[in-house]
Short mmCIF file of C-alpha atoms in Angstrom, two decimals:
data_model
loop_
_atom_site.label_atom_id
_atom_site.label_comp_id
_atom_site.label_asym_id
_atom_site.label_seq_id
_atom_site.Cartn_x
_atom_site.Cartn_y
_atom_site.Cartn_z
CA MET B 1 50.69 -28.46 27.97
CA ASN B 2 49.50 -31.23 30.21
CA ARG B 3 45.77 -31.71 30.02
CA TYR B 4 45.50 -32.17 33.76
CA HIS B 5 47.45 -29.06 34.68
CA PRO B 6 45.69 -27.11 37.49
CA PHE B 7 45.33 -23.94 35.32
CA TYR B 8 44.04 -25.77 32.28
CA THR B 9 40.32 -25.34 31.83
CA PRO B 10 38.51 -28.61 31.21
CA ILE B 11 36.70 -29.19 27.96
CA GLN B 12 33.08 -28.24 28.30
CA ARG B 13 30.65 -30.06 26.12
CA PRO B 14 27.44 -28.30 25.15
CA GLN B 15 24.45 -29.65 26.97
CA THR B 16 21.13 -30.11 25.30
CA PRO B 17 18.24 -28.47 27.09
CA LYS B 18 15.98 -30.87 28.91
CA TRP B 19 12.90 -28.70 28.64
CA PRO B 20 10.92 -28.32 26.45
CA PRO B 21 11.24 -31.89 25.28
CA VAL B 22 12.27 -32.09 21.66
CA ASN B 23 10.84 -34.85 19.57
CA PRO B 24 11.41 -34.58 15.82
CA TYR B 25 8.51 -36.95 15.16
CA TYR B 26 6.01 -34.76 16.97
CA ALA B 27 4.74 -31.81 14.97
CA VAL B 28 3.14 -28.92 16.78
CA HIS B 29 -0.02 -27.78 15.07
CA ARG B 30 -1.09 -24.25 15.91
CA GLN B 31 -4.24 -22.51 14.94
CA PRO B 32 -3.56 -19.39 12.85
CA VAL B 33 -4.07 -16.15 14.76
CA GLN B 34 -7.30 -14.42 13.83
CA TYR B 35 -6.93 -10.64 13.76
CA PRO B 36 -9.94 -8.35 13.67
CA PRO B 37 -10.60 -6.59 10.37
CA VAL B 38 -8.77 -3.28 10.02
CA GLN B 39 -10.68 -0.01 10.12
CA PRO B 40 -8.50 2.72 8.58
CA GLU B 41 -10.86 5.68 9.16
CA GLN B 42 -9.06 7.02 12.26
CA PHE B 43 -5.68 6.40 10.63
CA MET B 44 -6.76 8.31 7.53
CA ASP B 45 -8.18 11.17 9.63
CA SER B 46 -4.90 11.42 11.53
CA ALA B 47 -2.93 11.57 8.29
CA GLY B 48 -5.26 14.26 6.98
CA LYS B 49 -4.85 16.33 10.16
CA MET B 50 -1.06 16.02 9.88
CA ILE B 51 -0.87 17.76 6.49
CA PRO B 52 -1.56 21.30 7.83
CA LEU B 53 0.98 20.71 10.61
CA LEU B 54 3.59 19.79 8.01
CA ASP B 55 2.73 22.94 6.04
CA ASP B 56 3.14 25.12 9.15
CA ALA B 57 6.42 23.41 10.00
CA LYS B 58 7.66 24.08 6.46
CA VAL B 59 6.78 27.78 6.79
CA ILE B 60 8.78 28.09 10.02
CA MET B 61 11.75 26.08 8.69
CA ASN B 62 11.89 28.21 5.53
CA ARG B 63 11.86 31.38 7.62
CA VAL B 64 14.59 30.13 9.98
CA SER B 65 16.80 28.87 7.14
CA GLN B 66 16.46 32.00 5.00
CA SER B 67 16.40 34.86 7.51
CA LYS B 68 19.46 35.44 9.65
CA ASP B 69 17.72 38.29 11.48
CA PHE B 70 14.73 36.08 12.39
CA SER B 71 17.01 33.26 13.53
CA GLU B 72 19.03 35.61 15.74
CA LYS B 73 15.88 37.00 17.34
CA LEU B 74 14.53 33.50 17.94
CA MET B 75 17.77 32.30 19.55
CA ASP B 76 18.10 35.46 21.64
CA ALA B 77 14.54 35.14 22.97
CA ALA B 78 15.12 31.47 23.79
CA GLN B 79 18.38 32.21 25.61
CA LYS B 80 16.58 34.85 27.68
CA SER B 81 13.63 32.46 28.32
CA ASN B 82 11.26 35.04 26.88
CA MET B 83 8.28 32.86 25.96
CA GLY B 84 6.10 35.81 24.98
CA GLU B 85 8.63 36.95 22.40
CA LEU B 86 9.13 33.37 21.16
CA ASN B 87 5.39 32.91 20.62
CA ARG B 88 5.14 36.30 18.90
CA LEU B 89 8.00 35.45 16.54
CA ILE B 90 6.53 32.06 15.67
CA LYS B 91 3.07 33.57 15.05
CA SER B 92 4.64 36.29 12.88
CA THR B 93 5.54 33.61 10.33
CA GLY B 94 1.82 33.16 9.57
CA VAL B 95 1.31 29.66 10.93
CA LYS B 96 -2.23 28.48 11.63
CA HIS B 97 -1.26 26.05 14.41
CA THR B 98 0.99 27.51 17.08
CA PRO B 99 3.46 24.85 18.26
CA GLY B 100 4.53 24.15 21.80
CA ILE B 101 8.05 25.46 22.33
CA LYS B 102 10.83 23.96 24.43
CA PHE B 103 14.45 24.97 24.49
CA ASP B 104 17.68 24.14 26.24
CA PRO B 105 21.28 25.33 25.88
CA ASP B 106 21.81 23.02 22.89
CA GLY B 107 18.75 23.70 20.81
CA PHE B 108 15.13 24.31 20.20
CA THR B 109 12.10 22.00 20.01
CA LEU B 110 8.80 22.75 18.28
CA ILE B 111 5.88 20.42 19.03
CA PHE B 112 2.91 20.66 16.69
CA SER B 113 -0.24 18.75 17.61
CA ASN B 114 -3.75 18.40 16.32
CA LYS B 115 -6.96 16.67 17.38
CA THR B 116 -9.67 14.82 15.53
CA ALA B 117 -13.01 14.34 17.31
CA ASN B 118 -11.39 15.27 20.66
CA ILE B 119 -8.79 12.52 20.22
CA ASP B 120 -5.16 13.56 20.39
CA CYS B 121 -4.37 12.06 17.01
CA CYS B 122 -1.14 13.42 15.69
CA HIS B 123 2.08 15.10 16.77
CA LEU B 124 4.97 16.52 14.85
CA THR B 125 8.15 17.21 16.81
CA ILE B 126 10.98 19.22 15.27
CA ILE B 127 14.29 19.45 17.10
CA LEU B 128 16.83 22.01 15.89
CA ARG B 129 20.30 22.27 17.35
CA TRP B 130 22.19 25.54 17.49
CA LYS B 131 25.20 24.46 19.41
#
């Protein structure tokens, strides 16, 4: 094809950027970033407060996975938007921390949370689908 044909795209050569100026003989010397020393106390407290939440979540998950009757009651109460029955069923498992409960037509969400020294330190969110 003719190079000067009207539908032929011209060759485009890559252009070097003009800014920032690049000079291979000029080395940029940066000062290393100084970070403050870490203090893991709050992090460790949060991890410690998460352990009971994980235990409670395990209790509920075992009950849901092993009891068809419990699972049916839980789903039925959620479909009817009966929060009182949902809370009663969750508490009947013997959990020490009652989770926040959300639901929609596709599933169920349990939100466990805990505090350390009045700081909202840790959350555990479990999403289960039933559809």
